[in-house]
Amino acid sequence: VVPEQHRLDKFKGKEMVPTYNLGGAMQDAEYLFSSSTLDHLTRIRMVAKNVCHGVVYDVAFHSKMQKIKNGNPGLEFIYDAMDRYLRKRPGGKKLHDPLAAVVALVPEVCSYAYVTPFRVKGKWGSRLEPKEGRIDIAVSYNRQVFEDAFMYGMP
């Protein structure tokens, strides 16, 4: 469902992948997506693994954090922890959960497609829906909007 121009190399040609978040409780995830929850959940928003694996706290992100962290205990904590992390792993750290948290607060960080999730033998995928539905998935993100929301808060 992720457009070619936004697809990471490691996901090219794959329709389904294992995922810990859904795979750790497969029956619960299937119930969540079922019609049984229609009365309780009018919107389900997910972030594609392809998207969250492309969001990385790297040296460039760290440099931006250095300029704005002073006086903000949360940002100083993140900066100090990532300073140690980047010394050992200069390639950076994927920001799966921080991206999901930012998306919950600032949905315009991402572009979305309406989907129906499905599972086959422990792997998950999504089929595009031709019209608006209650389940959508982030298929791309805007790095600048994400960084602004992460570093400065909601717009």
Backbone as a printed PyTorch tensor [residue, N CA C, xyz], in Angstrom:
tensor([[[  0.8160,  -1.2060,   0.0000],
         [  0.0000,   0.0000,   0.0000],
         [  0.8560,   1.2640,   0.0000]],

        [[  2.1360,   1.1210,   0.3420],
         [  3.0220,   2.2810,   0.3600],
         [  3.4540,   2.5850,  -1.0780]],

        [[  3.2570,   3.8140,  -1.5440],
         [  3.6620,   4.1620,  -2.9090],
         [  5.1520,   3.8980,  -3.1390]],

        [[  5.4720,   3.5190,  -4.3470],
         [  6.8460,   3.1420,  -4.7150],
         [  7.8710,   4.1850,  -4.2660]],

        [[  7.5690,   5.4630,  -4.4620],
         [  8.5470,   6.5080,  -4.1380],
         [  8.8310,   6.6220,  -2.6380]],

        [[  7.9770,   6.0320,  -1.8040],
         [  8.1720,   6.0770,  -0.3570],
         [  8.5860,   4.7230,   0.2300]],

        [[  8.6900,   3.7040,  -0.6080],
         [  8.9700,   2.3550,  -0.1280],
         [ 10.4490,   2.1830,   0.1700]],

        [[ 10.7380,   1.6790,   1.3630],
         [ 12.1200,   1.3870,   1.7310],
         [ 12.5800,   0.1320,   1.0040]],

        [[ 13.8670,   0.0730,   0.6580],
         [ 14.4040,  -1.0680,  -0.0860],
         [ 14.0970,  -2.3960,   0.5880]],

        [[ 14.2040,  -2.4450,   1.9100],
         [ 14.0110,  -3.7240,   2.5950],
         [ 12.5720,  -4.2410,   2.5430]],

        [[ 11.6270,  -3.4010,   2.1080],
         [ 10.2320,  -3.8260,   2.0000],
         [  9.7530,  -3.9630,   0.5530]],

        [[ 10.6240,  -3.6680,  -0.4090],
         [ 10.2150,  -3.7660,  -1.8150],
         [  9.8780,  -5.2080,  -2.1570]],

        [[  8.7520,  -5.3850,  -2.8230],
         [  8.3190,  -6.7090,  -3.2480],
         [  7.6270,  -7.5260,  -2.1650]],

        [[  7.4520,  -6.9560,  -0.9790],
         [  6.8060,  -7.6880,   0.1070],
         [  5.3930,  -7.1520,   0.3230]],

        [[  4.4400,  -8.0650,   0.3250],
         [  3.0580,  -7.6890,   0.5930],
         [  2.7330,  -7.8460,   2.0740]],

        [[  3.4340,  -8.7650,   2.7380],
         [  3.1940,  -9.0340,   4.1530],
         [  4.5350,  -9.1500,   4.8770]],

        [[  4.5360,  -8.7450,   6.1530],
         [  5.7320,  -8.8730,   6.9940],
         [  5.2960,  -9.2270,   8.4150]],

        [[  6.1610,  -9.9060,   9.1590],
         [  5.8450, -10.1170,  10.5700],
         [  5.9670,  -8.7910,  11.3130]],

        [[  5.1580,  -8.6020,  12.3140],
         [  5.2290,  -7.3950,  13.1290],
         [  4.9550,  -7.7600,  14.5740]],

        [[  5.7850,  -7.2680,  15.4480],
         [  5.6360,  -7.5900,  16.8590],
         [  4.3380,  -7.0150,  17.4310]],

        [[  4.0180,  -5.7890,  17.0620],
         [  2.8570,  -5.1320,  17.6580],
         [  1.5600,  -5.8960,  17.3990]],

        [[  1.3570,  -6.3780,  16.2000],
         [  0.1530,  -7.1480,  15.8990],
         [  0.3720,  -8.6360,  16.1600]],

        [[  1.5730,  -9.1160,  15.9090],
         [  1.8790, -10.5320,  16.0680],
         [  1.9080, -10.9910,  17.5100]],

        [[  2.1470, -10.0810,  18.4310],
         [  2.2050, -10.4370,  19.8450],
         [  0.8420, -10.7720,  20.4270]],

        [[ -0.2050, -10.3650,  19.7430],
         [ -1.5780, -10.6360,  20.2050],
         [ -2.4740, -10.7140,  18.9730]],

        [[ -2.2480, -11.7280,  18.1620],
         [ -2.9320, -11.8290,  16.8660],
         [ -4.4560, -11.8510,  16.9800]],

        [[ -4.9840, -12.6270,  17.9060],
         [ -6.4440, -12.6980,  18.0360],
         [ -7.0280, -11.3610,  18.4850]],

        [[ -6.3250, -10.6790,  19.3690],
         [ -6.7890,  -9.3610,  19.8090],
         [ -6.7620,  -8.3670,  18.6530]],

        [[ -5.7110,  -8.4200,  17.8400],
         [ -5.6090,  -7.5190,  16.6960],
         [ -6.7400,  -7.7960,  15.7030]],

        [[ -7.0030,  -9.0620,  15.4360],
         [ -8.0860,  -9.4000,  14.5110],
         [ -9.4390,  -8.9330,  15.0530]],

        [[ -9.6380,  -9.0580,  16.3520],
         [-10.8760,  -8.5660,  16.9620],
         [-10.9620,  -7.0420,  16.8030]],

        [[ -9.8640,  -6.3550,  17.0440],
         [ -9.8280,  -4.9020,  16.9210],
         [-10.2770,  -4.4570,  15.5300]],

        [[ -9.8250,  -5.1720,  14.5050],
         [-10.1540,  -4.8080,  13.1250],
         [-11.5250,  -5.3050,  12.6810]],

        [[-12.1610,  -6.1450,  13.4730],
         [-13.4350,  -6.7620,  13.0700],
         [-14.6050,  -5.7980,  13.2260]],

        [[-15.7190,  -6.1930,  12.6490],
         [-16.9340,  -5.3880,  12.7560],
         [-17.4860,  -5.3710,  14.1830]],

        [[-17.0120,  -6.2620,  15.0360],
         [-17.4800,  -6.2950,  16.4350],
         [-17.1350,  -5.0220,  17.1910]],

        [[-16.1660,  -4.2720,  16.7210],
         [-15.7400,  -3.0570,  17.4290],
         [-16.3150,  -1.7830,  16.8100]],

        [[-17.1590,  -1.9110,  15.8100],
         [-17.6920,  -0.7300,  15.1170],
         [-18.3740,   0.2640,  16.0410]],

        [[-19.0750,  -0.2190,  17.0570],
         [-19.7830,   0.6700,  17.9670],
         [-18.8300,   1.4470,  18.8780]],

        [[-17.6190,   0.9540,  19.0390],
         [-16.6760,   1.5520,  19.9870],
         [-15.5490,   2.3210,  19.3070]],

        [[-15.1500,   1.8720,  18.1460],
         [-14.0160,   2.4810,  17.4520],
         [-14.4410,   2.9460,  16.0680]],

        [[-14.5520,   4.2440,  15.9030],
         [-14.9630,   4.7610,  14.6020],
         [-13.7700,   5.0250,  13.6940]],

        [[-12.5790,   5.1030,  14.2810],
         [-11.3690,   5.3370,  13.4830],
         [-10.2200,   4.5490,  14.1050]],

        [[ -9.5090,   3.8280,  13.2600],
         [ -8.2820,   3.1500,  13.6680],
         [ -7.1870,   3.6740,  12.7590]],

        [[ -6.1490,   4.2100,  13.3520],
         [ -5.0380,   4.7580,  12.5720],
         [ -3.7800,   3.9700,  12.9090]],

        [[ -3.1110,   3.5030,  11.8740],
         [ -1.8780,   2.7410,  12.0530],
         [ -0.7510,   3.4270,  11.2910]],

        [[  0.4720,   3.0560,  11.6360],
         [  1.6510,   3.5500,  10.9180],
         [  2.3170,   2.3270,  10.3020]],

        [[  2.4540,   2.3350,   8.9860],
         [  3.0610,   1.2010,   8.2920],
         [  4.5010,   0.9980,   8.7750]],

        [[  4.8730,  -0.2680,   8.8880],
         [  6.2290,  -0.6080,   9.2840],
         [  7.2260,   0.0420,   8.3240]],

        [[  6.8570,   0.1080,   7.0570],
         [  7.6910,   0.7370,   6.0520],
         [  7.9560,   2.2140,   6.3800]],

        [[  6.9870,   2.8690,   6.9930],
         [  7.1420,   4.2860,   7.3420],
         [  7.9780,   4.4300,   8.6110]],

        [[  7.6180,   3.7020,   9.6600],
         [  8.3230,   3.8940,  10.9360],
         [  9.7870,   3.4570,  10.8570]],

        [[ 10.1190,   2.5220,   9.9790],
         [ 11.5170,   2.1180,   9.8340],
         [ 12.3380,   3.1640,   9.0810]],

        [[ 11.6760,   4.1220,   8.4700],
         [ 12.3870,   5.1910,   7.7660],
         [ 12.6470,   6.4240,   8.6130]],

        [[ 12.1370,   6.4380,   9.8310],
         [ 12.3180,   7.5870,  10.7300],
         [ 13.4450,   7.2460,  11.6930]],

        [[ 14.5520,   7.9620,  11.5580],
         [ 15.7640,   7.6150,  12.3060],
         [ 16.3000,   8.8370,  13.0420]],

        [[ 16.6370,   8.6180,  14.3030],
         [ 17.3710,   9.6360,  15.0670],
         [ 18.8320,   9.4280,  14.6800]],

        [[ 19.3330,  10.2980,  13.8100],
         [ 20.6960,  10.1760,  13.3060],
         [ 21.5150,  11.3960,  13.7210]],

        [[ 22.7080,  11.5070,  13.1820],
         [ 23.6060,  12.6110,  13.5440],
         [ 22.9770,  13.9640,  13.1880]],

        [[ 22.3060,  14.0400,  12.0560],
         [ 21.6600,  15.2990,  11.6550],
         [ 20.5490,  15.6790,  12.6460]],

        [[ 19.7400,  14.7160,  13.0510],
         [ 18.6780,  14.9470,  14.0280],
         [ 19.3020,  15.3800,  15.3590]],

        [[ 20.3820,  14.7150,  15.7310],
         [ 21.0820,  15.0050,  16.9860],
         [ 21.6150,  16.4450,  17.0000]],

        [[ 22.1380,  16.8680,  15.8780],
         [ 22.6520,  18.2400,  15.7610],
         [ 21.5330,  19.2630,  15.9700]],

        [[ 20.3550,  18.9870,  15.4260],
         [ 19.2150,  19.8870,  15.6240],
         [ 18.7840,  19.9000,  17.0890]],

        [[ 18.7930,  18.7240,  17.7040],
         [ 18.4260,  18.6350,  19.1300],
         [ 19.4010,  19.4290,  19.9970]],

        [[ 20.6730,  19.3940,  19.6500],
         [ 21.6810,  20.1060,  20.4370],
         [ 21.3770,  21.6040,  20.4880]],

        [[ 20.8740,  22.1370,  19.3970],
         [ 20.6000,  23.5730,  19.3070],
         [ 19.3870,  24.0120,  20.1170]],

        [[ 18.4610,  23.0980,  20.4110],
         [ 17.1950,  23.5140,  21.0400],
         [ 16.9240,  22.8780,  22.4000]],

        [[ 17.7810,  21.9860,  22.8540],
         [ 17.4940,  21.1910,  24.0520],
         [ 17.5940,  21.9660,  25.3590]],

        [[ 18.4220,  22.9670,  25.4080],
         [ 18.7070,  23.6470,  26.6730],
         [ 17.4490,  24.1970,  27.3320]],

        [[ 17.3160,  23.8770,  28.6020],
         [ 16.1790,  24.3540,  29.3790],
         [ 14.9650,  23.4430,  29.3180]],

        [[ 15.0120,  22.4090,  28.4880],
         [ 13.8960,  21.4660,  28.3950],
         [ 14.3770,  20.1170,  28.9190]],

        [[ 13.9890,  19.7550,  30.1430],
         [ 14.5040,  18.5150,  30.7490],
         [ 14.2580,  17.2710,  29.9030]],

        [[ 13.1060,  17.1830,  29.2510],
         [ 12.8090,  16.0160,  28.4170],
         [ 13.7470,  15.9210,  27.2270]],

        [[ 13.9320,  17.0480,  26.5330],
         [ 14.8240,  17.0440,  25.3740],
         [ 16.2760,  16.8420,  25.7950]],

        [[ 16.6730,  17.4050,  26.9340],
         [ 18.0330,  17.1860,  27.4260],
         [ 18.2680,  15.7130,  27.7430]],

        [[ 17.2780,  15.0490,  28.3310],
         [ 17.3860,  13.6210,  28.6410],
         [ 17.5450,  12.8080,  27.3590]],

        [[ 16.6950,  13.0890,  26.3730],
         [ 16.7790,  12.3780,  25.0920],
         [ 18.1330,  12.6390,  24.4400]],

        [[ 18.5520,  13.9050,  24.4320],
         [ 19.8290,  14.2580,  23.8010],
         [ 20.9850,  13.5020,  24.4620]],

        [[ 21.0310,  13.5030,  25.7770],
         [ 22.1350,  12.8360,  26.4890],
         [ 22.1270,  11.3310,  26.2280]],

        [[ 20.9520,  10.7160,  26.2640],
         [ 20.8650,   9.2740,  26.0020],
         [ 21.2860,   8.9560,  24.5680]],

        [[ 20.8370,   9.7620,  23.6340],
         [ 21.1750,   9.5040,  22.2270],
         [ 22.6280,   9.8530,  21.9240]],

        [[ 23.2030,  10.7690,  22.6810],
         [ 24.6250,  11.0650,  22.5100],
         [ 25.4460,   9.8070,  22.7980]],

        [[ 25.1110,   9.1270,  23.8800],
         [ 25.7960,   7.8660,  24.2160],
         [ 25.4910,   6.7910,  23.1720]],

        [[ 24.2470,   6.6940,  22.7580],
         [ 23.8410,   5.6940,  21.7760],
         [ 24.5910,   5.8810,  20.4580]],

        [[ 24.6460,   7.1270,  19.9720],
         [ 25.2710,   7.3980,  18.6740],
         [ 26.7850,   7.1570,  18.6870]],

        [[ 27.4110,   7.2580,  19.8460],
         [ 28.8490,   6.9470,  19.9130],
         [ 29.0980,   5.4730,  19.6120]],

        [[ 28.1500,   4.6170,  20.0220],
         [ 28.2990,   3.1750,  19.7850],
         [ 27.7000,   2.7560,  18.4400]],

        [[ 26.6370,   3.4620,  18.0200],
         [ 25.9270,   3.1100,  16.7900],
         [ 25.6780,   4.3780,  15.9670]],

        [[ 26.6810,   4.8310,  15.2430],
         [ 26.5620,   6.1130,  14.5290],
         [ 25.5140,   6.1230,  13.4150]],

        [[ 25.0070,   4.9570,  13.0420],
         [ 23.9620,   4.9030,  12.0150],
         [ 22.6170,   5.4080,  12.5070]],

        [[ 22.4540,   5.4960,  13.8340],
         [ 21.2310,   6.0490,  14.3950],
         [ 20.2860,   5.0080,  14.9530]],

        [[ 19.1420,   5.4880,  15.4280],
         [ 18.1240,   4.6560,  16.0930],
         [ 16.7740,   4.9200,  15.4410]],

        [[ 16.0940,   3.8490,  15.0470],
         [ 14.7490,   3.9940,  14.4860],
         [ 13.8080,   4.5200,  15.5680]],

        [[ 12.9310,   5.4100,  15.1650],
         [ 12.0060,   6.0470,  16.1080],
         [ 10.5770,   5.5430,  15.9130]],

        [[ 10.3860,   4.2100,  15.9940],
         [  9.0570,   3.6120,  15.8060],
         [  8.0140,   4.2460,  16.7280]],

        [[  8.2140,   4.0700,  18.0150],
         [  7.2100,   4.5050,  18.9900],
         [  7.0840,   6.0200,  19.0690]],

        [[  8.1920,   6.7810,  19.0290],
         [  8.0180,   8.2440,  19.0120],
         [  7.2210,   8.7210,  17.7990]],

        [[  7.4240,   8.0950,  16.6330],
         [  6.6330,   8.4830,  15.4690],
         [  5.1490,   8.2080,  15.7180]],

        [[  4.8320,   7.0260,  16.2290],
         [  3.4300,   6.6870,  16.4960],
         [  2.8110,   7.6690,  17.4940]],

        [[  3.5730,   8.0510,  18.5120],
         [  3.0680,   9.0050,  19.5010],
         [  2.8190,  10.3680,  18.8610]],

        [[  3.7400,  10.8230,  18.0340],
         [  3.5740,  12.1140,  17.3660],
         [  2.3730,  12.0600,  16.4200]],

        [[  2.2160,  10.9610,  15.6970],
         [  1.0780,  10.8190,  14.7780],
         [ -0.2460,  10.9080,  15.5370]],

        [[ -0.3010,  10.3380,  16.7320],
         [ -1.5320,  10.4040,  17.5240],
         [ -1.8890,  11.8420,  17.8830]],

        [[ -0.8800,  12.6770,  18.0760],
         [ -1.1140,  14.0670,  18.4710],
         [ -1.1510,  15.0270,  17.2840]],

        [[ -0.3740,  14.7270,  16.2540],
         [ -0.2550,  15.6110,  15.0870],
         [ -0.4040,  14.7450,  13.8270]],

        [[ -1.6290,  14.3750,  13.4810],
         [ -1.8280,  13.4420,  12.3650],
         [ -1.2830,  13.9270,  11.0270]],

        [[ -1.1620,  15.2480,  10.8660],
         [ -0.6820,  15.7750,   9.5860],
         [  0.7980,  15.4820,   9.3330]],

        [[  1.4630,  14.8130,  10.2720],
         [  2.8360,  14.3590,  10.0520],
         [  2.8680,  13.3810,   8.8810]],

        [[  1.7980,  12.6240,   8.6820],
         [  1.7800,  11.5610,   7.6750],
         [  0.6840,  11.7620,   6.6390]],

        [[  0.8410,  11.0270,   5.5330],
         [ -0.2140,  10.8550,   4.5400],
         [ -0.7550,   9.4480,   4.7270]],

        [[ -2.0440,   9.2530,   4.4590],
         [ -2.7120,   8.0000,   4.7950],
         [ -3.4360,   7.3960,   3.6080]],

        [[ -3.6670,   6.0950,   3.7140],
         [ -4.5100,   5.3600,   2.7680],
         [ -5.4810,   4.5170,   3.5930]],

        [[ -6.6950,   4.3540,   3.0850],
         [ -7.6730,   3.4930,   3.7620],
         [ -7.3920,   2.0520,   3.3830]],

        [[ -7.4030,   1.1740,   4.3930],
         [ -7.0050,  -0.2100,   4.1820],
         [ -7.8750,  -1.1830,   4.9680]],

        [[ -7.7190,  -2.4360,   4.6060],
         [ -8.2130,  -3.5520,   5.4020],
         [ -7.0010,  -4.4150,   5.7330]],

        [[ -6.6180,  -4.4910,   7.0040],
         [ -5.4810,  -5.3380,   7.3860],
         [ -5.8560,  -6.8210,   7.2850]],

        [[ -4.8580,  -7.6500,   7.0240],
         [ -5.0840,  -9.0930,   6.9900],
         [ -3.8330,  -9.8180,   7.4850]],

        [[ -4.0370, -11.0730,   7.8800],
         [ -2.9410, -11.8930,   8.4140],
         [ -2.9450, -13.2450,   7.7320]],

        [[ -1.7430, -13.7200,   7.4100],
         [ -1.5580, -15.0720,   6.8890],
         [ -0.3180, -15.6510,   7.5680]],

        [[ -0.5220, -16.7060,   8.3500],
         [  0.5780, -17.4210,   9.0050],
         [  1.5380, -16.4840,   9.7450]],

        [[  1.0160, -15.6070,  10.5470],
         [  1.8480, -14.7460,  11.3770],
         [  2.3990, -13.5040,  10.7140]],

        [[  2.1410, -13.3340,   9.4370],
         [  2.5710, -12.1170,   8.7430],
         [  1.3430, -11.2650,   8.4600]],

        [[  1.5410,  -9.9550,   8.4960],
         [  0.4500,  -9.0110,   8.2830],
         [  0.6690,  -8.1920,   7.0260]],

        [[ -0.4310,  -7.8140,   6.4190],
         [ -0.4200,  -6.9240,   5.2730],
         [ -1.6870,  -6.0870,   5.2880]],

        [[ -1.8210,  -5.2290,   4.3050],
         [ -3.0160,  -4.3870,   4.1870],
         [ -3.4260,  -4.3140,   2.7230]],

        [[ -4.7320,  -4.3310,   2.4960],
         [ -5.2760,  -4.1410,   1.1550],
         [ -5.8940,  -2.7480,   1.0880]],

        [[ -5.6000,  -2.0500,   0.0080],
         [ -6.1840,  -0.7250,  -0.1880],
         [ -7.6870,  -0.8260,  -0.3360]],

        [[ -8.3880,   0.1220,   0.2540],
         [ -9.8330,   0.2290,   0.1120],
         [-10.1280,   1.3250,  -0.9140]],

        [[-11.1040,   1.1010,  -1.7920],
         [-11.4000,   2.0860,  -2.8300],
         [-12.0680,   3.3570,  -2.3100]],

        [[-12.6310,   3.2740,  -1.1040],
         [-13.2960,   4.4580,  -0.5460],
         [-12.9160,   4.6020,   0.9260]],

        [[-13.3310,   5.7060,   1.5030],
         [-13.0150,   5.9730,   2.9050],
         [-13.5870,   4.8860,   3.8040]],

        [[-12.7690,   4.4620,   4.7570],
         [-13.1920,   3.4730,   5.7310],
         [-12.8130,   3.9310,   7.1200]],

        [[-12.8690,   3.0310,   8.0710],
         [-12.5290,   3.4370,   9.4340],
         [-11.0890,   3.1090,   9.8030]],

        [[-10.3830,   2.3530,   8.9440],
         [ -8.9920,   2.0100,   9.2180],
         [ -8.1140,   2.6750,   8.1720]],

        [[ -7.1880,   3.4870,   8.6480],
         [ -6.2190,   4.0380,   7.7090],
         [ -4.8110,   3.7770,   8.2220]],

        [[ -3.8800,   3.8520,   7.2970],
         [ -2.4920,   3.5550,   7.6220],
         [ -1.6010,   4.6300,   7.0050]],

        [[ -0.6150,   5.0670,   7.7640],
         [  0.3400,   6.0490,   7.2580],
         [  1.2000,   5.3890,   6.1890]],

        [[  1.2800,   6.0310,   5.0290],
         [  2.0600,   5.4850,   3.9230],
         [  3.2840,   6.3370,   3.6010]],

        [[  3.3620,   7.5130,   4.2090],
         [  4.5430,   8.3690,   4.0730],
         [  4.5120,   9.3680,   5.2210]],

        [[  5.6560,  10.0110,   5.4460],
         [  5.6890,  11.0310,   6.4900],
         [  6.5140,  12.2090,   5.9970]],

        [[  6.2630,  13.3540,   6.6240],
         [  6.9990,  14.5700,   6.3200],
         [  8.0150,  14.7590,   7.4350]],

        [[  9.2890,  14.5990,   7.1200],
         [ 10.3330,  14.6340,   8.1410],
         [ 10.3350,  15.9640,   8.8960]],

        [[ 10.1710,  17.0680,   8.1690],
         [ 10.2150,  18.3710,   8.8310],
         [  9.0600,  18.5400,   9.8140]],

        [[  7.8700,  18.1320,   9.4180],
         [  6.7190,  18.2420,  10.3090],
         [  6.9200,  17.3460,  11.5320]],

        [[  7.4510,  16.1260,  11.3120],
         [  7.7360,  15.2280,  12.4300],
         [  8.7530,  15.8550,  13.3900]],

        [[  9.8680,  16.3440,  12.8490],
         [ 10.9030,  16.9310,  13.7040],
         [ 10.3680,  18.1250,  14.4830]],

        [[  9.6050,  18.9850,  13.8300],
         [  9.0370,  20.1450,  14.5230],
         [  8.1210,  19.7050,  15.6650]],

        [[  7.2700,  18.7160,  15.3930],
         [  6.3530,  18.2370,  16.4360],
         [  7.1160,  17.5620,  17.5640]],

        [[  8.1220,  16.7660,  17.2310],
         [  8.9230,  16.0610,  18.2410],
         [  9.7120,  17.0470,  19.1100]],

        [[ 10.3050,  18.0410,  18.4730],
         [ 11.1870,  18.9570,  19.1900],
         [ 10.4740,  20.1360,  19.8310]],

        [[  9.4230,  20.6100,  19.1820],
         [  8.7790,  21.8440,  19.6580],
         [  7.3630,  21.6270,  20.1720]],

        [[  6.8150,  20.4560,  19.9980],
         [  5.4460,  20.1950,  20.4270],
         [  4.4580,  20.3880,  19.3150]],

        [[  3.1940,  20.3210,  19.6700],
         [  2.1270,  20.4180,  18.6690],
         [  2.1020,  21.8070,  18.0460]],

        [[  1.7730,  21.8600,  16.7460],
         [  1.7210,  23.1810,  16.0790],
         [  0.5740,  24.0340,  16.5660]]])
